[in-house]
Amino acid sequence: MSTVLWANYLIDGVVSSDQSDKYALHEHIDQVDEICRDTGLVPLSAWCDSTDLAFNIGDEDELPDGIESTDELMATDGVWTDAGVAVDALEQLLAAIQEKRIVFGAQGDAHDDIVQELEESIAYAQEAAAVNGKFNFSVVM
C-alpha cells in the first residue's frame, strides 16, 4: 500500500475529498517544498494533514467519542489554509514548475504527473475558495 496525498476542502465543518491519489506530489514533496521556498511560498508540506495517516498507523484503535471518521477529526483538529490563499500559491507553484520545466525524480521525469496533480488540486481549491472554504492535502495510506 502506498502513501499519497489527497486534496480536501472544509466548508461549514464538513470535509470533502477529491480522493484522487497524488502520488507524485507526495513522492517529490521535498523538491516541491524547495521550489516553494525559492518562489517565496509557504512549503506545500505545511498544508499536509496527517490525521488519517496517524490513525491508520498509530496505536489508537478507536476514534474519540462522538467522532465517526478521520475526516470529522481532521475537520476540527486538522491543518488547514484559506482556500483562496491555496489557489494563489498553487498557481504560482505550477507556473514556476512549468516555466523552468523542472525535472522530478532520478528514475524518470515526473514533471507531467506533478503538473497534472497540481492542476487537479487548483480546481478543487477553487471550488472551496468560491465559498470562502479551507483547503489542505491529507496524507493517506
mmCIF file with all atom_site columns, C-alpha atoms in Angstrom:
data_model
loop_
_atom_site.group_PDB
_atom_site.id
_atom_site.type_symbol
_atom_site.label_atom_id
_atom_site.label_alt_id
_atom_site.label_comp_id
_atom_site.label_asym_id
_atom_site.label_entity_id
_atom_site.label_seq_id
_atom_site.pdbx_PDB_ins_code
_atom_site.Cartn_x
_atom_site.Cartn_y
_atom_site.Cartn_z
_atom_site.occupancy
_atom_site.B_iso_or_equiv
_atom_site.pdbx_formal_charge
_atom_site.auth_seq_id
_atom_site.auth_comp_id
_atom_site.auth_asym_id
_atom_site.auth_atom_id
_atom_site.pdbx_PDB_model_num
ATOM 1   C CA . MET A 1 1   ? 0.000   0.000  0.000   1.00 0.00 ? 1   MET A CA 1
ATOM 2   C CA . SER A 1 2   ? 1.442   3.342  -0.987  1.00 0.00 ? 2   SER A CA 1
ATOM 3   C CA . THR A 1 3   ? 1.210   6.682  0.721   1.00 0.00 ? 3   THR A CA 1
ATOM 4   C CA . VAL A 1 4   ? -0.291  9.526  -1.306  1.00 0.00 ? 4   VAL A CA 1
ATOM 5   C CA . LEU A 1 5   ? -1.827  12.964 -0.908  1.00 0.00 ? 5   LEU A CA 1
ATOM 6   C CA . TRP A 1 6   ? -5.496  13.783 -1.391  1.00 0.00 ? 6   TRP A CA 1
ATOM 7   C CA . ALA A 1 7   ? -6.810  17.308 -1.875  1.00 0.00 ? 7   ALA A CA 1
ATOM 8   C CA . ASN A 1 8   ? -9.526  18.263 0.604   1.00 0.00 ? 8   ASN A CA 1
ATOM 9   C CA . TYR A 1 9   ? -11.665 21.211 1.413   1.00 0.00 ? 9   TYR A CA 1
ATOM 10  C CA . LEU A 1 10  ? -13.560 22.213 4.510   1.00 0.00 ? 10  LEU A CA 1
ATOM 11  C CA . ILE A 1 11  ? -16.860 24.041 4.190   1.00 0.00 ? 11  ILE A CA 1
ATOM 12  C CA . ASP A 1 12  ? -19.201 24.598 7.131   1.00 0.00 ? 12  ASP A CA 1
ATOM 13  C CA . GLY A 1 13  ? -17.357 21.990 9.211   1.00 0.00 ? 13  GLY A CA 1
ATOM 14  C CA . VAL A 1 14  ? -17.648 19.260 6.576   1.00 0.00 ? 14  VAL A CA 1
ATOM 15  C CA . VAL A 1 15  ? -14.613 17.774 4.813   1.00 0.00 ? 15  VAL A CA 1
ATOM 16  C CA . SER A 1 16  ? -14.842 16.823 1.153   1.00 0.00 ? 16  SER A CA 1
ATOM 17  C CA . SER A 1 17  ? -12.027 14.985 -0.575  1.00 0.00 ? 17  SER A CA 1
ATOM 18  C CA . ASP A 1 18  ? -11.244 14.556 -4.233  1.00 0.00 ? 18  ASP A CA 1
ATOM 19  C CA . GLN A 1 19  ? -9.977  11.036 -3.347  1.00 0.00 ? 19  GLN A CA 1
ATOM 20  C CA . SER A 1 20  ? -7.561  11.292 -6.255  1.00 0.00 ? 20  SER A CA 1
ATOM 21  C CA . ASP A 1 21  ? -4.185  9.800  -5.399  1.00 0.00 ? 21  ASP A CA 1
ATOM 22  C CA . LYS A 1 22  ? -1.483  12.391 -5.789  1.00 0.00 ? 22  LYS A CA 1
ATOM 23  C CA . TYR A 1 23  ? 1.442   10.020 -5.732  1.00 0.00 ? 23  TYR A CA 1
ATOM 24  C CA . ALA A 1 24  ? 3.956   12.281 -7.498  1.00 0.00 ? 24  ALA A CA 1
ATOM 25  C CA . LEU A 1 25  ? 3.341   15.246 -5.184  1.00 0.00 ? 25  LEU A CA 1
ATOM 26  C CA . HIS A 1 26  ? 3.852   13.017 -2.155  1.00 0.00 ? 26  HIS A CA 1
ATOM 27  C CA . GLU A 1 27  ? 6.887   11.264 -3.637  1.00 0.00 ? 27  GLU A CA 1
ATOM 28  C CA . HIS A 1 28  ? 8.603   14.552 -4.515  1.00 0.00 ? 28  HIS A CA 1
ATOM 29  C CA . ILE A 1 29  ? 7.365   16.732 -1.629  1.00 0.00 ? 29  ILE A CA 1
ATOM 30  C CA . ASP A 1 30  ? 10.894  17.720 -0.569  1.00 0.00 ? 30  ASP A CA 1
ATOM 31  C CA . GLN A 1 31  ? 11.712  19.042 -4.029  1.00 0.00 ? 31  GLN A CA 1
ATOM 32  C CA . VAL A 1 32  ? 8.299   20.727 -4.293  1.00 0.00 ? 32  VAL A CA 1
ATOM 33  C CA . ASP A 1 33  ? 8.900   22.381 -0.916  1.00 0.00 ? 33  ASP A CA 1
ATOM 34  C CA . GLU A 1 34  ? 12.283  23.625 -2.135  1.00 0.00 ? 34  GLU A CA 1
ATOM 35  C CA . ILE A 1 35  ? 10.644  25.145 -5.211  1.00 0.00 ? 35  ILE A CA 1
ATOM 36  C CA . CYS A 1 36  ? 8.043   26.774 -2.943  1.00 0.00 ? 36  CYS A CA 1
ATOM 37  C CA . ARG A 1 37  ? 10.749  28.335 -0.781  1.00 0.00 ? 37  ARG A CA 1
ATOM 38  C CA . ASP A 1 38  ? 12.693  29.502 -3.869  1.00 0.00 ? 38  ASP A CA 1
ATOM 39  C CA . THR A 1 39  ? 9.478   31.098 -5.158  1.00 0.00 ? 39  THR A CA 1
ATOM 40  C CA . GLY A 1 40  ? 8.736   32.788 -1.830  1.00 0.00 ? 40  GLY A CA 1
ATOM 41  C CA . LEU A 1 41  ? 5.824   30.491 -0.997  1.00 0.00 ? 41  LEU A CA 1
ATOM 42  C CA . VAL A 1 42  ? 4.983   28.520 2.112   1.00 0.00 ? 42  VAL A CA 1
ATOM 43  C CA . PRO A 1 43  ? 6.158   24.918 1.614   1.00 0.00 ? 43  PRO A CA 1
ATOM 44  C CA . LEU A 1 44  ? 3.392   22.631 0.369   1.00 0.00 ? 44  LEU A CA 1
ATOM 45  C CA . SER A 1 45  ? 4.098   20.234 3.236   1.00 0.00 ? 45  SER A CA 1
ATOM 46  C CA . ALA A 1 46  ? 2.883   22.944 5.638   1.00 0.00 ? 46  ALA A CA 1
ATOM 47  C CA . TRP A 1 47  ? -0.648  22.261 4.330   1.00 0.00 ? 47  TRP A CA 1
ATOM 48  C CA . CYS A 1 48  ? -0.364  18.486 4.655   1.00 0.00 ? 48  CYS A CA 1
ATOM 49  C CA . ASP A 1 49  ? -2.512  16.981 7.361   1.00 0.00 ? 49  ASP A CA 1
ATOM 50  C CA . SER A 1 50  ? -1.536  13.593 8.761   1.00 0.00 ? 50  SER A CA 1
ATOM 51  C CA . THR A 1 51  ? -4.689  12.880 10.809  1.00 0.00 ? 51  THR A CA 1
ATOM 52  C CA . ASP A 1 52  ? -5.708  9.912  8.650   1.00 0.00 ? 52  ASP A CA 1
ATOM 53  C CA . LEU A 1 53  ? -2.189  8.512  8.419   1.00 0.00 ? 53  LEU A CA 1
ATOM 54  C CA . ALA A 1 54  ? -1.579  8.831  12.160  1.00 0.00 ? 54  ALA A CA 1
ATOM 55  C CA . PHE A 1 55  ? -4.798  6.995  12.953  1.00 0.00 ? 55  PHE A CA 1
ATOM 56  C CA . ASN A 1 56  ? -4.097  4.209  10.452  1.00 0.00 ? 56  ASN A CA 1
ATOM 57  C CA . ILE A 1 57  ? -0.536  3.527  11.578  1.00 0.00 ? 57  ILE A CA 1
ATOM 58  C CA . GLY A 1 58  ? -0.835  4.601  15.217  1.00 0.00 ? 58  GLY A CA 1
ATOM 59  C CA . ASP A 1 59  ? -1.750  2.796  18.391  1.00 0.00 ? 59  ASP A CA 1
ATOM 60  C CA . GLU A 1 60  ? -5.267  4.199  18.514  1.00 0.00 ? 60  GLU A CA 1
ATOM 61  C CA . ASP A 1 61  ? -7.907  1.598  17.673  1.00 0.00 ? 61  ASP A CA 1
ATOM 62  C CA . GLU A 1 62  ? -10.874 3.883  18.087  1.00 0.00 ? 62  GLU A CA 1
ATOM 63  C CA . LEU A 1 63  ? -11.741 7.431  17.216  1.00 0.00 ? 63  LEU A CA 1
ATOM 64  C CA . PRO A 1 64  ? -12.639 9.805  20.052  1.00 0.00 ? 64  PRO A CA 1
ATOM 65  C CA . ASP A 1 65  ? -16.218 9.666  21.353  1.00 0.00 ? 65  ASP A CA 1
ATOM 66  C CA . GLY A 1 66  ? -18.654 11.363 19.025  1.00 0.00 ? 66  GLY A CA 1
ATOM 67  C CA . ILE A 1 67  ? -16.277 11.218 16.046  1.00 0.00 ? 67  ILE A CA 1
ATOM 68  C CA . GLU A 1 68  ? -17.193 8.740  13.320  1.00 0.00 ? 68  GLU A CA 1
ATOM 69  C CA . SER A 1 69  ? -14.396 9.270  10.780  1.00 0.00 ? 69  SER A CA 1
ATOM 70  C CA . THR A 1 70  ? -10.903 10.648 10.416  1.00 0.00 ? 70  THR A CA 1
ATOM 71  C CA . ASP A 1 71  ? -12.472 13.332 8.191   1.00 0.00 ? 71  ASP A CA 1
ATOM 72  C CA . GLU A 1 72  ? -14.512 14.554 11.166  1.00 0.00 ? 72  GLU A CA 1
ATOM 73  C CA . LEU A 1 73  ? -11.378 14.576 13.299  1.00 0.00 ? 73  LEU A CA 1
ATOM 74  C CA . MET A 1 74  ? -9.452  16.426 10.588  1.00 0.00 ? 74  MET A CA 1
ATOM 75  C CA . ALA A 1 75  ? -12.286 18.970 10.315  1.00 0.00 ? 75  ALA A CA 1
ATOM 76  C CA . THR A 1 76  ? -11.834 20.006 13.932  1.00 0.00 ? 76  THR A CA 1
ATOM 77  C CA . ASP A 1 77  ? -8.151  19.321 14.622  1.00 0.00 ? 77  ASP A CA 1
ATOM 78  C CA . GLY A 1 78  ? -6.550  19.291 11.176  1.00 0.00 ? 78  GLY A CA 1
ATOM 79  C CA . VAL A 1 79  ? -4.128  21.550 9.334   1.00 0.00 ? 79  VAL A CA 1
ATOM 80  C CA . TRP A 1 80  ? -5.993  23.938 7.020   1.00 0.00 ? 80  TRP A CA 1
ATOM 81  C CA . THR A 1 81  ? -5.280  27.029 4.958   1.00 0.00 ? 81  THR A CA 1
ATOM 82  C CA . ASP A 1 82  ? -7.634  29.532 3.398   1.00 0.00 ? 82  ASP A CA 1
ATOM 83  C CA . ALA A 1 83  ? -8.662  28.111 0.003   1.00 0.00 ? 83  ALA A CA 1
ATOM 84  C CA . GLY A 1 84  ? -8.105  31.443 -1.754  1.00 0.00 ? 84  GLY A CA 1
ATOM 85  C CA . VAL A 1 85  ? -4.554  31.558 -0.437  1.00 0.00 ? 85  VAL A CA 1
ATOM 86  C CA . ALA A 1 86  ? -4.087  27.947 -1.558  1.00 0.00 ? 86  ALA A CA 1
ATOM 87  C CA . VAL A 1 87  ? -5.290  28.719 -5.091  1.00 0.00 ? 87  VAL A CA 1
ATOM 88  C CA . ASP A 1 88  ? -2.880  31.628 -5.435  1.00 0.00 ? 88  ASP A CA 1
ATOM 89  C CA . ALA A 1 89  ? 0.075   29.651 -4.074  1.00 0.00 ? 89  ALA A CA 1
ATOM 90  C CA . LEU A 1 90  ? -0.651  26.531 -6.126  1.00 0.00 ? 90  LEU A CA 1
ATOM 91  C CA . GLU A 1 91  ? -0.974  28.622 -9.293  1.00 0.00 ? 91  GLU A CA 1
ATOM 92  C CA . GLN A 1 92  ? 2.380   30.310 -8.589  1.00 0.00 ? 92  GLN A CA 1
ATOM 93  C CA . LEU A 1 93  ? 3.996   26.944 -7.868  1.00 0.00 ? 93  LEU A CA 1
ATOM 94  C CA . LEU A 1 94  ? 2.592   25.451 -11.066 1.00 0.00 ? 94  LEU A CA 1
ATOM 95  C CA . ALA A 1 95  ? 3.800   28.432 -13.118 1.00 0.00 ? 95  ALA A CA 1
ATOM 96  C CA . ALA A 1 96  ? 7.327   28.143 -11.694 1.00 0.00 ? 96  ALA A CA 1
ATOM 97  C CA . ILE A 1 97  ? 7.456   24.401 -12.425 1.00 0.00 ? 97  ILE A CA 1
ATOM 98  C CA . GLN A 1 98  ? 6.197   24.852 -15.976 1.00 0.00 ? 98  GLN A CA 1
ATOM 99  C CA . GLU A 1 99  ? 8.380   27.865 -16.808 1.00 0.00 ? 99  GLU A CA 1
ATOM 100 C CA . LYS A 1 100 ? 11.553  26.146 -15.644 1.00 0.00 ? 100 LYS A CA 1
ATOM 101 C CA . ARG A 1 101 ? 10.451  22.708 -16.919 1.00 0.00 ? 101 ARG A CA 1
ATOM 102 C CA . ILE A 1 102 ? 11.674  21.243 -13.630 1.00 0.00 ? 102 ILE A CA 1
ATOM 103 C CA . VAL A 1 103 ? 12.572  17.561 -13.701 1.00 0.00 ? 103 VAL A CA 1
ATOM 104 C CA . PHE A 1 104 ? 11.330  15.401 -10.833 1.00 0.00 ? 104 PHE A CA 1
ATOM 105 C CA . GLY A 1 105 ? 12.889  12.055 -9.966  1.00 0.00 ? 105 GLY A CA 1
ATOM 106 C CA . ALA A 1 106 ? 16.152  10.357 -10.806 1.00 0.00 ? 106 ALA A CA 1
ATOM 107 C CA . GLN A 1 107 ? 14.457  7.303  -12.336 1.00 0.00 ? 107 GLN A CA 1
ATOM 108 C CA . GLY A 1 108 ? 12.196  9.207  -14.656 1.00 0.00 ? 108 GLY A CA 1
ATOM 109 C CA . ASP A 1 109 ? 10.715  12.598 -15.158 1.00 0.00 ? 109 ASP A CA 1
ATOM 110 C CA . ALA A 1 110 ? 7.539   13.017 -13.110 1.00 0.00 ? 110 ALA A CA 1
ATOM 111 C CA . HIS A 1 111 ? 7.113   16.597 -14.366 1.00 0.00 ? 111 HIS A CA 1
ATOM 112 C CA . ASP A 1 112 ? 3.883   15.866 -16.230 1.00 0.00 ? 112 ASP A CA 1
ATOM 113 C CA . ASP A 1 113 ? 2.444   13.970 -13.247 1.00 0.00 ? 113 ASP A CA 1
ATOM 114 C CA . ILE A 1 114 ? 3.258   16.867 -10.902 1.00 0.00 ? 114 ILE A CA 1
ATOM 115 C CA . VAL A 1 115 ? 1.652   19.341 -13.312 1.00 0.00 ? 115 VAL A CA 1
ATOM 116 C CA . GLN A 1 116 ? -1.498  17.215 -13.615 1.00 0.00 ? 116 GLN A CA 1
ATOM 117 C CA . GLU A 1 117 ? -1.781  16.754 -9.848  1.00 0.00 ? 117 GLU A CA 1
ATOM 118 C CA . LEU A 1 118 ? -1.323  20.478 -9.234  1.00 0.00 ? 118 LEU A CA 1
ATOM 119 C CA . GLU A 1 119 ? -3.951  21.330 -11.860 1.00 0.00 ? 119 GLU A CA 1
ATOM 120 C CA . GLU A 1 120 ? -6.416  18.925 -10.178 1.00 0.00 ? 120 GLU A CA 1
ATOM 121 C CA . SER A 1 121 ? -5.628  20.460 -6.799  1.00 0.00 ? 121 SER A CA 1
ATOM 122 C CA . ILE A 1 122 ? -6.081  24.009 -8.063  1.00 0.00 ? 122 ILE A CA 1
ATOM 123 C CA . ALA A 1 123 ? -9.510  23.141 -9.489  1.00 0.00 ? 123 ALA A CA 1
ATOM 124 C CA . TYR A 1 124 ? -10.519 21.564 -6.190  1.00 0.00 ? 124 TYR A CA 1
ATOM 125 C CA . ALA A 1 125 ? -9.241  24.508 -4.149  1.00 0.00 ? 125 ALA A CA 1
ATOM 126 C CA . GLN A 1 126 ? -11.135 26.901 -6.446  1.00 0.00 ? 126 GLN A CA 1
ATOM 127 C CA . GLU A 1 127 ? -14.403 25.171 -5.502  1.00 0.00 ? 127 GLU A CA 1
ATOM 128 C CA . ALA A 1 128 ? -13.695 25.880 -1.833  1.00 0.00 ? 128 ALA A CA 1
ATOM 129 C CA . ALA A 1 129 ? -12.439 29.412 -2.487  1.00 0.00 ? 129 ALA A CA 1
ATOM 130 C CA . ALA A 1 130 ? -15.738 30.256 -4.187  1.00 0.00 ? 130 ALA A CA 1
ATOM 131 C CA . VAL A 1 131 ? -17.484 29.833 -0.813  1.00 0.00 ? 131 VAL A CA 1
ATOM 132 C CA . ASN A 1 132 ? -14.642 31.007 1.485   1.00 0.00 ? 132 ASN A CA 1
ATOM 133 C CA . GLY A 1 133 ? -13.693 27.464 2.498   1.00 0.00 ? 133 GLY A CA 1
ATOM 134 C CA . LYS A 1 134 ? -10.445 25.946 3.691   1.00 0.00 ? 134 LYS A CA 1
ATOM 135 C CA . PHE A 1 135 ? -8.050  23.633 1.831   1.00 0.00 ? 135 PHE A CA 1
ATOM 136 C CA . ASN A 1 136 ? -5.427  21.041 2.658   1.00 0.00 ? 136 ASN A CA 1
ATOM 137 C CA . PHE A 1 137 ? -3.711  17.912 1.469   1.00 0.00 ? 137 PHE A CA 1
ATOM 138 C CA . SER A 1 138 ? -4.184  14.841 3.601   1.00 0.00 ? 138 SER A CA 1
ATOM 139 C CA . VAL A 1 139 ? -1.536  12.163 3.789   1.00 0.00 ? 139 VAL A CA 1
ATOM 140 C CA . VAL A 1 140 ? -3.336  8.851  3.252   1.00 0.00 ? 140 VAL A CA 1
ATOM 141 C CA . MET A 1 141 ? -2.181  5.285  3.122   1.00 0.00 ? 141 MET A CA 1
#
